Amino acid sequence: MSLTSRSDQHALFSQFALVADALAHCHRLSLLELLAQGERRVEVLAGFLGISIASTSQHLQKLKRAGLVVDRPVGRQRLYRLSGNQVASLVLALEKVAETSLASVEKLVGEQIRSRDVEPPIRAAELRALIEREPVVLLDVRPAEEYLAGHLPGALHLPWERLRHEPPTWPADSMIVVYCRGPYCFLALEALQALHRQGYRVRRLEDGVPEWRRLGFPVEEDARGVA
Amino acid sequence: MSLTSRSDQHALFSQFALVADALAHCHRLSLLELLAQGERRVEVLAGFLGISIASTSQHLQKLKRAGLVVDRPVGRQRLYRLSGNQVASLVLALEKVAETSLASVEKLVGEQIRSRDVEPPIRAAELRALIEREPVVLLDVRPAEEYLAGHLPGALHLPWERLRHEPPTWPADSMIVVYCRGPYCFLALEALQALHRQGYRVRRLEDGVPEWRRLGFPVEEDARGVA
DNA sequence: CCAATCTTCAACTGTTATATTTAATGATAG
DNA sequence: CTATCATTAAATATAACAGTTGAAGATTGG
């Protein structure tokens, strides 16, 4: 009986290891970050990652075998999405542990992210309070599909690709909060720096829509505010 | 600039993947479960896993490189421990996701664990409430070192190895709650079944001491109650 | 039904990794 | 200096990985 216990535990933990193994590749982590924003097709995901469609499909299937994503056929294409909200939380937990206990990550994050924030990023809860106190321009710089799949209430949509070429003209004293996919997405950082150079008062929201949702805050899914 | 962003993201996510990779082996998950109970020496850990000391040492170093464990020399031996409480939480989150989204895990857990619970296991918060209402015999069936490193307040220590050979003699109507390392540790299940066969009213606490601690509940670190 | 589109599969390359054991080496305490 | 405990090295065996290209499946629109 104690013998079966040991092998049972072995079998169980091997399954857990399978899930961890699915997380153990930078492209698959990128895929999960993208899918946390909403459903996407294989071809589009391949485009974001800059690798072949076949390779992307194989990564997706590894994630699927680990139960982290599910797919459904729509027309002649196939849409992938996270199998649940806990998946996005798991990835965030992984990244948080890496950041606090791996010096190399701490260094990378410091160099690439913290040094580019003109002031410390704002967290979801703080933002909710800030909105009550003063008018804030909320800026979503993700691609259109992700904005449409859900964005912060009242957020304007100005994807980084457009913002980059057509600088906005708001009243100079506007308070702007810009956000993208999450704490490790670089889109908001680019926008932040561009707007800062133009003299705007601008801060970055550290969290993305998935985390905002997880906290139980309201999300808008229509297209109001598209620039 | 957008080019550096992509390679920066790549570098960052590769580091995250390194942490996931450290989690991706059943022996290393077992090690983390053991270390979540407290500091341990390499030789002892090897004994629990049933593998060689050298192999155990190598697994520990992979965990160390990923920042999940730290070590300190004590005399001529070396004690390993988790690098922080978030590590145990991360492992639990991983296991939870696996359980809810992998059918094979769901099946294993159902067969090996849920079917052996005579009634649904109790959670930490419920147990706290239960203790207020009626007298409960709290039973810690982990090895002595783990009990000494921290146990539930007032818990008796009766390791499974002893319980197995010397059945206890309590008043027959005692309410007993037995616990071990966590939701996927088999020690408490063995004890549960043994006590149930002897006619006791007995339930299993699903959480272990690490989770109990995480919830901010008090933990006893002295040796009161050793049988 | 045919042709176009999107995805998966199969085959292949090249590279790299893994876990494990035994034995040697290091380090520390007594 | 010796006994103890841990790390490292060497070696083996096994296998896995990611990525590409090109063919095969599946589904829709005409």
Short mmCIF file of N, CA, C and O in Angstrom, two decimals, chain B residues 123 194 206:
data_model
loop_
_atom_site.label_atom_id
_atom_site.label_comp_id
_atom_site.label_asym_id
_atom_site.label_seq_id
_atom_site.Cartn_x
_atom_site.Cartn_y
_atom_site.Cartn_z
N ARG B 123 -11.26 22.46 4.58
CA ARG B 123 -10.26 23.47 4.22
C ARG B 123 -9.84 24.23 5.47
O ARG B 123 -10.53 24.23 6.48
N ALA B 194 -7.04 4.30 8.04
CA ALA B 194 -6.78 3.45 9.20
C ALA B 194 -7.70 3.82 10.36
O ALA B 194 -8.33 2.95 10.98
N GLU B 206 -7.32 19.45 3.90
CA GLU B 206 -6.73 19.41 2.57
C GLU B 206 -5.42 20.19 2.51
O GLU B 206 -4.49 19.81 1.82
#
